[in-house]
Coordinates of N, CA and C in Angstrom, one line a residue:
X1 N 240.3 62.3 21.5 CA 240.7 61.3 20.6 C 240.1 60.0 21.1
X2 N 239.6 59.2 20.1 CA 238.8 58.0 20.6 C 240.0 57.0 20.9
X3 N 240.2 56.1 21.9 CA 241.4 55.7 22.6 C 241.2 54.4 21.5
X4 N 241.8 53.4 21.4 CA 242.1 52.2 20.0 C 242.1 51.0 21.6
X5 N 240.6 50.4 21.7 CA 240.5 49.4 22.7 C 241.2 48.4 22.6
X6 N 242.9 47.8 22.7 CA 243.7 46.7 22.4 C 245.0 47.0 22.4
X7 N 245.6 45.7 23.1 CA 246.7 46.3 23.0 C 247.5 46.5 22.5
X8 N 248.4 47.6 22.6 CA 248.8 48.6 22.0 C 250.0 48.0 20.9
X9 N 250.9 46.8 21.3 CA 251.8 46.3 20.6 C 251.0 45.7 19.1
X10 N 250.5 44.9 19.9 CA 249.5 44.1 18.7 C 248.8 45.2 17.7
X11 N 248.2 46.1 18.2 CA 247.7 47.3 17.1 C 248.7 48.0 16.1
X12 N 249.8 47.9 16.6 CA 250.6 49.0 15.8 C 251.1 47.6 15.2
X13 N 251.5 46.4 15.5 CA 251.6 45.6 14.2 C 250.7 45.5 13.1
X14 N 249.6 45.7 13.3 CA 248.4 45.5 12.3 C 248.6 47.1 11.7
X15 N 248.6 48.0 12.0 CA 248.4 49.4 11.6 C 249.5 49.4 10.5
X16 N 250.8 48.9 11.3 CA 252.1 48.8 10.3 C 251.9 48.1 8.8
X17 N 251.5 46.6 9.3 CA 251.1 46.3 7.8 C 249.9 46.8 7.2
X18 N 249.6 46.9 7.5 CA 247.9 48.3 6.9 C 248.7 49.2 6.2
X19 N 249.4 50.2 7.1 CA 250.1 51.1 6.2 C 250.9 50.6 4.8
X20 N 251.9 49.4 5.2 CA 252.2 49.1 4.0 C 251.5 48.2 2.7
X21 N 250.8 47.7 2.8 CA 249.8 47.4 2.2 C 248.9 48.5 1.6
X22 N 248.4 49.3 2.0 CA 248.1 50.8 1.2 C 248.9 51.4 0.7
X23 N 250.2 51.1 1.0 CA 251.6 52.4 0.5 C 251.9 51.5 -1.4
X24 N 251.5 50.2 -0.7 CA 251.8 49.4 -2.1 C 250.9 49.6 -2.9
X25 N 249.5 49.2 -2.7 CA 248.4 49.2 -3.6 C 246.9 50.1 -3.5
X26 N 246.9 51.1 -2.6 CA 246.1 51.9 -2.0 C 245.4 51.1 -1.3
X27 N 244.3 52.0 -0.6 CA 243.1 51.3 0.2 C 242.0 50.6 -0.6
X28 N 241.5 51.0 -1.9 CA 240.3 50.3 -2.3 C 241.1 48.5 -2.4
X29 N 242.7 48.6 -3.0 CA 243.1 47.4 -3.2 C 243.1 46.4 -2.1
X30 N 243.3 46.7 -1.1 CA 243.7 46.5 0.4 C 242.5 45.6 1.2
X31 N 243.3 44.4 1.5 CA 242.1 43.2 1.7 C 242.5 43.3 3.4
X32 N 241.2 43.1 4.3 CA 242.1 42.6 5.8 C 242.8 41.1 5.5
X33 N 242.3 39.9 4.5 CA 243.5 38.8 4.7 C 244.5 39.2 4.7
X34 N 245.2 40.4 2.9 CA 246.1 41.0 3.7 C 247.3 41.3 4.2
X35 N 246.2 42.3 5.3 CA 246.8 42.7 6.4 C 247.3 41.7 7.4
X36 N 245.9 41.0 7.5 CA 246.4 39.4 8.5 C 247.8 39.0 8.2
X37 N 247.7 38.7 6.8 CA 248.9 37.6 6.6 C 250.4 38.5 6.6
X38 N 250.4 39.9 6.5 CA 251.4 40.8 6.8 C 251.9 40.8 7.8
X39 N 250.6 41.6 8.7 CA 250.9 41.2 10.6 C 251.2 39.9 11.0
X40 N 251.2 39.1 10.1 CA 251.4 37.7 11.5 C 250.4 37.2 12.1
X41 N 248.9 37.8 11.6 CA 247.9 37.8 12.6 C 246.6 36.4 11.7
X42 N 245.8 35.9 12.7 CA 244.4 35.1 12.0 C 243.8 36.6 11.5
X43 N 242.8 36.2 10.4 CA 242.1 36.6 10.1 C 240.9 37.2 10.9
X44 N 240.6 36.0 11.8 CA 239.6 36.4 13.0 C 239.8 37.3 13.8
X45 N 241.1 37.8 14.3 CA 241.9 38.2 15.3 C 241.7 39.6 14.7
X46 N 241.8 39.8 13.4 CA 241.6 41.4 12.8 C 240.3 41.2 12.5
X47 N 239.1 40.5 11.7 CA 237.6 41.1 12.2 C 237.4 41.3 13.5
X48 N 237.9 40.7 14.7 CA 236.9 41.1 16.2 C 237.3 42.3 16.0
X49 N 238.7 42.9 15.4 CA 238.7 44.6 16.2 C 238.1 45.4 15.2
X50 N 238.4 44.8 13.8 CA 238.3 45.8 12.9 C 237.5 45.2 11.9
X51 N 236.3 45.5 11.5 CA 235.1 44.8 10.9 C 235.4 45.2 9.6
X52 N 236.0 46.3 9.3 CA 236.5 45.9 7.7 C 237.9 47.4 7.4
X53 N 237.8 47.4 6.3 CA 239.2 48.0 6.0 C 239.4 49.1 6.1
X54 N 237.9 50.4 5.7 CA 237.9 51.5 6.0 C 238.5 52.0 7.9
X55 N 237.5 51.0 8.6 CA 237.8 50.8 9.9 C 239.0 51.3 10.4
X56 N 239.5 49.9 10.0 CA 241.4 49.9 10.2 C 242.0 51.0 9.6
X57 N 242.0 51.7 8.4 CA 242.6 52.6 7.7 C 242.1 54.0 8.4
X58 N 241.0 54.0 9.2 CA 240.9 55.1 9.9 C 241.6 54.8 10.9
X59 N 242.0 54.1 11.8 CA 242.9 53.9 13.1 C 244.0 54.2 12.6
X60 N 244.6 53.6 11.4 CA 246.3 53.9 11.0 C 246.2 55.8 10.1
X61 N 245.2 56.5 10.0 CA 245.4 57.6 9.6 C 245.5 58.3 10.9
X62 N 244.5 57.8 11.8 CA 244.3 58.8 13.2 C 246.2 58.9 13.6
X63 N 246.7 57.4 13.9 CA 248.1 57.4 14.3 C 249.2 58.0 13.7
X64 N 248.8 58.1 12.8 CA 249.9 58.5 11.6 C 250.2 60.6 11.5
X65 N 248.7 60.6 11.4 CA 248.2 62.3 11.5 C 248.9 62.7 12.9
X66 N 248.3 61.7 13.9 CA 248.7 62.9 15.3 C 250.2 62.3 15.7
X67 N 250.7 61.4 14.9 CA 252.4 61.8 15.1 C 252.8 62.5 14.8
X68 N 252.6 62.8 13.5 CA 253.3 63.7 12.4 C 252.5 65.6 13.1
X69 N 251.5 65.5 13.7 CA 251.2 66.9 14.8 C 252.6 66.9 15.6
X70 N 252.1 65.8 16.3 CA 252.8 65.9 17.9 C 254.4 66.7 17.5
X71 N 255.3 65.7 16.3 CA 256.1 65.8 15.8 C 256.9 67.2 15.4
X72 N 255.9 67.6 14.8 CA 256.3 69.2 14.0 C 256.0 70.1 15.0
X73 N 255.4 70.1 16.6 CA 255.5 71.1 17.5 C 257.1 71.1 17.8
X74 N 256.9 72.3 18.0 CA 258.7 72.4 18.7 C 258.4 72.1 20.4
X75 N 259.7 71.4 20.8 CA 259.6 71.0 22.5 C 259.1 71.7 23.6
X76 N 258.6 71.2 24.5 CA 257.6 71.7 25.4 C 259.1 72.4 26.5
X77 N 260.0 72.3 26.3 CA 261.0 73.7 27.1 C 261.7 74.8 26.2
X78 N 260.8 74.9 24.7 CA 261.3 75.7 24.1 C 261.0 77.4 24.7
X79 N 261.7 78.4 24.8 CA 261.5 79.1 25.8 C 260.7 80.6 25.1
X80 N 260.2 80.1 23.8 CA 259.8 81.2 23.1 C 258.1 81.7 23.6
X81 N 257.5 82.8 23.2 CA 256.2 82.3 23.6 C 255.5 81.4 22.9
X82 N 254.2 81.4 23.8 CA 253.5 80.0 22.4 C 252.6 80.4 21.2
X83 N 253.0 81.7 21.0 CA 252.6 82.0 19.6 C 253.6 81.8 18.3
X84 N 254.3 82.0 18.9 CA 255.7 81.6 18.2 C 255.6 80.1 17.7
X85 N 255.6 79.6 18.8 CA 255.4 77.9 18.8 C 254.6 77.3 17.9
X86 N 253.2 78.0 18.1 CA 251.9 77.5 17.8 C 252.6 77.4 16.0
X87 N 253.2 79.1 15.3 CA 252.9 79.1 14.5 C 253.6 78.3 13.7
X88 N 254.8 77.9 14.5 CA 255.8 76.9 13.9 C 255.5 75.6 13.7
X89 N 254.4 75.4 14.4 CA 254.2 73.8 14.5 C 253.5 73.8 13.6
X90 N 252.2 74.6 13.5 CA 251.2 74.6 12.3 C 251.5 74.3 11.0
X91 N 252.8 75.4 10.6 CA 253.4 75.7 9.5 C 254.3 74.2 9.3
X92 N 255.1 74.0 10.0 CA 255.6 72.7 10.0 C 254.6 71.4 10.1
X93 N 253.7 71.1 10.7 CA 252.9 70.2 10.4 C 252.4 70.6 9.0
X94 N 252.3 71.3 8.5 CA 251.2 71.3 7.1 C 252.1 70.5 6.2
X95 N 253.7 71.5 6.1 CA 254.6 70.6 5.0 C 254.7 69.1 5.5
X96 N 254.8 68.5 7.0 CA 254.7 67.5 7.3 C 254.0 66.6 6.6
X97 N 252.8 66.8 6.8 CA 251.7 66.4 6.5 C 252.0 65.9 4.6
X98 N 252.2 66.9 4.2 CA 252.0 67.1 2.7 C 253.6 66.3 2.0
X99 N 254.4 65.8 3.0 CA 255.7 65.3 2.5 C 255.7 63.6 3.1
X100 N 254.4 63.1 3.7 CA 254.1 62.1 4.2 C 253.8 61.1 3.6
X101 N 254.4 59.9 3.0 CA 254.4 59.2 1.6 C 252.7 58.5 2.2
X102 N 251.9 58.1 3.2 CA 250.7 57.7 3.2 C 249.5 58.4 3.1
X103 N 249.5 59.7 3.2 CA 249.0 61.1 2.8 C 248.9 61.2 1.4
X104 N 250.1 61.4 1.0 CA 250.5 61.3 -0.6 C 249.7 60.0 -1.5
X105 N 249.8 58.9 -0.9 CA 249.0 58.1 -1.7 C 247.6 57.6 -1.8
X106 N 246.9 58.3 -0.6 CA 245.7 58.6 -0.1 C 245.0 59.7 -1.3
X107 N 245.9 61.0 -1.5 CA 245.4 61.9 -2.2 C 245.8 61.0 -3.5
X108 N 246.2 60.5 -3.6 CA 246.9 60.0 -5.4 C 245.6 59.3 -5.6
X109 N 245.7 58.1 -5.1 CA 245.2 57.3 -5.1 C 243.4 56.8 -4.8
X110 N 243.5 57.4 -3.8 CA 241.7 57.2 -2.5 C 241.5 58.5 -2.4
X111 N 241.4 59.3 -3.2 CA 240.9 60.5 -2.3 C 239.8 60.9 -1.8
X112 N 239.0 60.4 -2.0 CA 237.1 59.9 -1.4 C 237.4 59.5 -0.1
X113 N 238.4 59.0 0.4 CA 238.8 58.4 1.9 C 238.7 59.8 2.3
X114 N 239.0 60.7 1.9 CA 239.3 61.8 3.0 C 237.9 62.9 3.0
X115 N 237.3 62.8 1.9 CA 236.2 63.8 1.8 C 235.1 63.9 3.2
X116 N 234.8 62.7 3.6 CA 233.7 63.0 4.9 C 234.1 64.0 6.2
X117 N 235.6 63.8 6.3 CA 236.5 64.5 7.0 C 236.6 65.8 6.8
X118 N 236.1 66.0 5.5 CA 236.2 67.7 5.1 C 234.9 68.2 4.6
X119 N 233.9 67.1 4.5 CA 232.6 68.0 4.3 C 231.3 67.6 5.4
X120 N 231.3 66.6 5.4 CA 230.3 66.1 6.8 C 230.3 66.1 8.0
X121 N 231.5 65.5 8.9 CA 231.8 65.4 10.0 C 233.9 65.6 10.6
X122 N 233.5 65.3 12.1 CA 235.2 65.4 12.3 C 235.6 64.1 12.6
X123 N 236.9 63.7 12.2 CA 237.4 62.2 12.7 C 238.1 62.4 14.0
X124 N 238.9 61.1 14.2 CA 239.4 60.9 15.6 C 240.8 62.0 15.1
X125 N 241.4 61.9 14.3 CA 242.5 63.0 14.4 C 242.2 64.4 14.4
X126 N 241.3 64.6 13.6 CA 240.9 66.2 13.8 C 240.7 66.5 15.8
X127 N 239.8 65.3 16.1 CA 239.5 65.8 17.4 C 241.0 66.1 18.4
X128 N 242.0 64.9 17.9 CA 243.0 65.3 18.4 C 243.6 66.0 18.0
X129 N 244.1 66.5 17.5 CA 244.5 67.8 16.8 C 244.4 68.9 17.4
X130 N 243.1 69.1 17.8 CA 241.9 70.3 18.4 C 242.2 70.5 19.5
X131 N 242.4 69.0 20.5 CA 243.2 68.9 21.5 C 244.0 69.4 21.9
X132 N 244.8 69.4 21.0 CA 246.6 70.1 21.2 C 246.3 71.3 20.8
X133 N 245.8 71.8 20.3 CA 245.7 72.9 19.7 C 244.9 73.8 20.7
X134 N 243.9 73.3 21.3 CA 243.0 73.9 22.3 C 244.1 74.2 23.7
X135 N 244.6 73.2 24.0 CA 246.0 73.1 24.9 C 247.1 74.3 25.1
X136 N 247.4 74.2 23.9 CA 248.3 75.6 23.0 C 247.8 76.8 23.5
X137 N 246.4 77.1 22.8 CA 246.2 78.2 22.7 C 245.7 78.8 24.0
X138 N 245.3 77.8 25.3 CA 245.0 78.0 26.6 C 246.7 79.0 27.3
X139 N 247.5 78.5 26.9 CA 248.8 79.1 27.3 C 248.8 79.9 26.8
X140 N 249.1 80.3 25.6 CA 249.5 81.3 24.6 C 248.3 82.5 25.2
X141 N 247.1 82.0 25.7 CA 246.3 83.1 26.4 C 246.7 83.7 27.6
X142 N 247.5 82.5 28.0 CA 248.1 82.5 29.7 C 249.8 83.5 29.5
X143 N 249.9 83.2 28.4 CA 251.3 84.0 28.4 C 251.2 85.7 27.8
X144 N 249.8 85.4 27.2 CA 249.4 87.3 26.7 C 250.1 86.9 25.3
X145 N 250.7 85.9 24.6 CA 251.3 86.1 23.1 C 250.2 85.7 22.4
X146 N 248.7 85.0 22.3 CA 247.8 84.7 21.5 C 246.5 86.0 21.8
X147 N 246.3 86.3 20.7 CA 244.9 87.0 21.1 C 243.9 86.1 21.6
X148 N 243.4 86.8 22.5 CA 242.2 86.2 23.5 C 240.6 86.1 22.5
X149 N 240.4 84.8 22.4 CA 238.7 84.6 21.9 C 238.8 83.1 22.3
X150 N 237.4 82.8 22.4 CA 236.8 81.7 22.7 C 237.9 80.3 22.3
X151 N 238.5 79.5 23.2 CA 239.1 78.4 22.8 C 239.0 77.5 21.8
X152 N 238.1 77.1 21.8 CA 237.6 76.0 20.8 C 236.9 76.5 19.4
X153 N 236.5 77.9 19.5 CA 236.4 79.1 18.4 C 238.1 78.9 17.4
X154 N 238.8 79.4 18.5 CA 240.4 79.5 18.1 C 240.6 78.4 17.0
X155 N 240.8 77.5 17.8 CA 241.5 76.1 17.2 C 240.8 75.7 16.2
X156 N 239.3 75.7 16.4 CA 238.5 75.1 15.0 C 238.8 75.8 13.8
X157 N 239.2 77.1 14.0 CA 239.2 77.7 12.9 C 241.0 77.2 12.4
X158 N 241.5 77.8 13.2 CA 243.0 77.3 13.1 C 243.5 75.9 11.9
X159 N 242.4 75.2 12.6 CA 242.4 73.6 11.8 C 242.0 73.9 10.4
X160 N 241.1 74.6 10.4 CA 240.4 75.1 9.0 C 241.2 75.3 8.2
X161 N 241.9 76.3 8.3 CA 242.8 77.2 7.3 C 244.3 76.1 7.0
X162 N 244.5 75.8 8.7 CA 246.0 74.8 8.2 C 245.3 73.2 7.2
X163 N 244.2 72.9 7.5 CA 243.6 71.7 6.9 C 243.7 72.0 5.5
X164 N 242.8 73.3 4.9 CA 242.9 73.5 3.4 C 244.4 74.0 2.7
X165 N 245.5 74.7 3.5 CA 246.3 74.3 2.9 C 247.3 73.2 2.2
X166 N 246.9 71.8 4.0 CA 247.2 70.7 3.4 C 246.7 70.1 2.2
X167 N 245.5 70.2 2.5 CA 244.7 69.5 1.9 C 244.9 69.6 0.0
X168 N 244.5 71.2 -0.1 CA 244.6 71.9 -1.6 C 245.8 72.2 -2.4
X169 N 246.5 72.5 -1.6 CA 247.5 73.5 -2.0 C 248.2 73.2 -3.6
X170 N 248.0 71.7 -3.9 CA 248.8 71.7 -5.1 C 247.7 72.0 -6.2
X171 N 246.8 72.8 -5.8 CA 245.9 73.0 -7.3 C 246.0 74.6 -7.0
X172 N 247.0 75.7 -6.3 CA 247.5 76.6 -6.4 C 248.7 76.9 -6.8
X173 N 249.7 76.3 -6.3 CA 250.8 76.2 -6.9 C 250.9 75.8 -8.0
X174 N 252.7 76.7 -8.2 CA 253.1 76.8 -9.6 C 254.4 76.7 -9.7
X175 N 255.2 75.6 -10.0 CA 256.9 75.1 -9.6 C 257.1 75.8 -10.2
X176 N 256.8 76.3 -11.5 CA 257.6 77.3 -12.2 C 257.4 78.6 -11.8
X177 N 257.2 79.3 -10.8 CA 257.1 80.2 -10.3 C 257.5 80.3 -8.7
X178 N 258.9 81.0 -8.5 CA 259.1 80.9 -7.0 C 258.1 81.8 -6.2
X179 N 257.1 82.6 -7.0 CA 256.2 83.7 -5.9 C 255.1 82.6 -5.8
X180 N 254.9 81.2 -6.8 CA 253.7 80.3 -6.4 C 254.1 79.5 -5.9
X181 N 255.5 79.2 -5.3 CA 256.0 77.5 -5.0 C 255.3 77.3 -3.8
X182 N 255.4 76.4 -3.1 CA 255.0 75.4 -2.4 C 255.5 76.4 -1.7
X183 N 256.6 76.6 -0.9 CA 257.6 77.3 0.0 C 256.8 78.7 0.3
X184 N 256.6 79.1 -1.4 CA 256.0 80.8 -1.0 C 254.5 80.3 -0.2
X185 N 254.0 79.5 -0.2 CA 252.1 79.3 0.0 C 252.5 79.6 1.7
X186 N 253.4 78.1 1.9 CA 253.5 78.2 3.5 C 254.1 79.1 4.1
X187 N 255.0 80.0 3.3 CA 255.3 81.7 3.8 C 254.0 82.3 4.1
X188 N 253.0 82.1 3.2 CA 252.1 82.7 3.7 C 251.2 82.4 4.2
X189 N 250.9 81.1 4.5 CA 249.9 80.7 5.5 C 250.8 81.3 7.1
X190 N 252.0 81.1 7.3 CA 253.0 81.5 8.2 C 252.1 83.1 8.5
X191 N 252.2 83.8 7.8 CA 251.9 85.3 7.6 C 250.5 85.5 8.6
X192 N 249.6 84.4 7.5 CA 248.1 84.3 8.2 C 248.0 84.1 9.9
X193 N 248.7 82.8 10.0 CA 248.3 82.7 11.2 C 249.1 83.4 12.5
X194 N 250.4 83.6 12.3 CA 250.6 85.0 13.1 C 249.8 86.5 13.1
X195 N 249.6 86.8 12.1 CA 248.5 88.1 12.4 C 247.0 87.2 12.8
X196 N 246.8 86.6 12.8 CA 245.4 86.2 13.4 C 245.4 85.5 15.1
X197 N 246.5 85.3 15.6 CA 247.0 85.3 16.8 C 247.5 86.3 17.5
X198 N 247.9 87.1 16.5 CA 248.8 88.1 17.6 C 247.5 88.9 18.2
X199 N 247.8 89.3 19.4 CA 246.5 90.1 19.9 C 246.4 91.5 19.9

């Protein structure tokens, strides 16, 4: 993950009002004045770090994404194996993800913000992501509960599958149908990625 050069208090006041400032009017609406005048901050003080809004809005998605990761893994003295783990967190980050009111209005709203992420290149959250996830599945090899293949094989794909569920999933679903709800999908993404781990 690409580290956010500044410090750290002052960042997450600016990220904060970024976030709400998008939560109110999306990103195309979203001026850095502002965010300045939200944060408390000069105007100057937010061009030196952040040259314009996409910028910033990528810092507060990177923060936001690998909370809401870190968040949905279950605790590092949980005594299960870490396939167990892996699949819970996965499965739990996706609904995470998908119940996350700045996510939600990103797709409502900007959804072009997120396309380069899913067709051209990777951002700072995916890389962290990959991270943890690479992390994960180095154990889960060490404990014999993940099937053995190339690390960074593993997890890329991993991201893949849990990504397009976040990402899609409401142009599959069907409320009026409990074998299409939301609940049944991530039953079975659950399904997927235990059989594609187990060794």
């Amino acid at each position: 993950m690409t580290p956010i050069r500044h410090n750290h208090s002052d960042a997450d006041a600016v990220l904060d009002a970024a976030r709400d400032c998008v939560l109110a009017v999306g990103v195309r609406r979203t001026t850095l004045t502002d965010v300045a005048r939200r944060a408390g901050v000069s105007r100057m003080t937010l061009y030196r770090r952040w040259p314009d809004v996409r910028t910033l809005v990528g810092d507060l998605m990177t923060r936001e994404w690998v909370a809401v990761a870190a968040g949905a893994m279950p605790p590092a003295d949980d005594p299960r194996p870490l396939r167990a783990r892996i699949v819970d967190g996965l499965v739990a980050g996706a609904a995470a993800f998908r119940a996350h009111p700045l996510f939600h209005k990103i797709l409502d709203v900007d959804p072009e913000l997120l396309l380069p992420y899913v067709l051209d290149r990777r951002g700072a959250s995916q890389e962290a992501l990959l991270e943890l996830l690479g992390t994960a599945l180095d154990e889960g090899h060490e404990d014999g509960s993940v099937r053995r293949v190339r690390t960074d094989l593993q997890a890329r794909s991993l991201l893949l599958v849990v990504q397009s569920f976040t990402l899609s999933l409401r142009t599959m679903t069907d409320e009026t149908d409990p074998d299409l709800s939301e609940a049944a999908f991530l039953g079975e993404l659950r399904t997927l990625l235990e059989r594609t781990l187990t060794p």
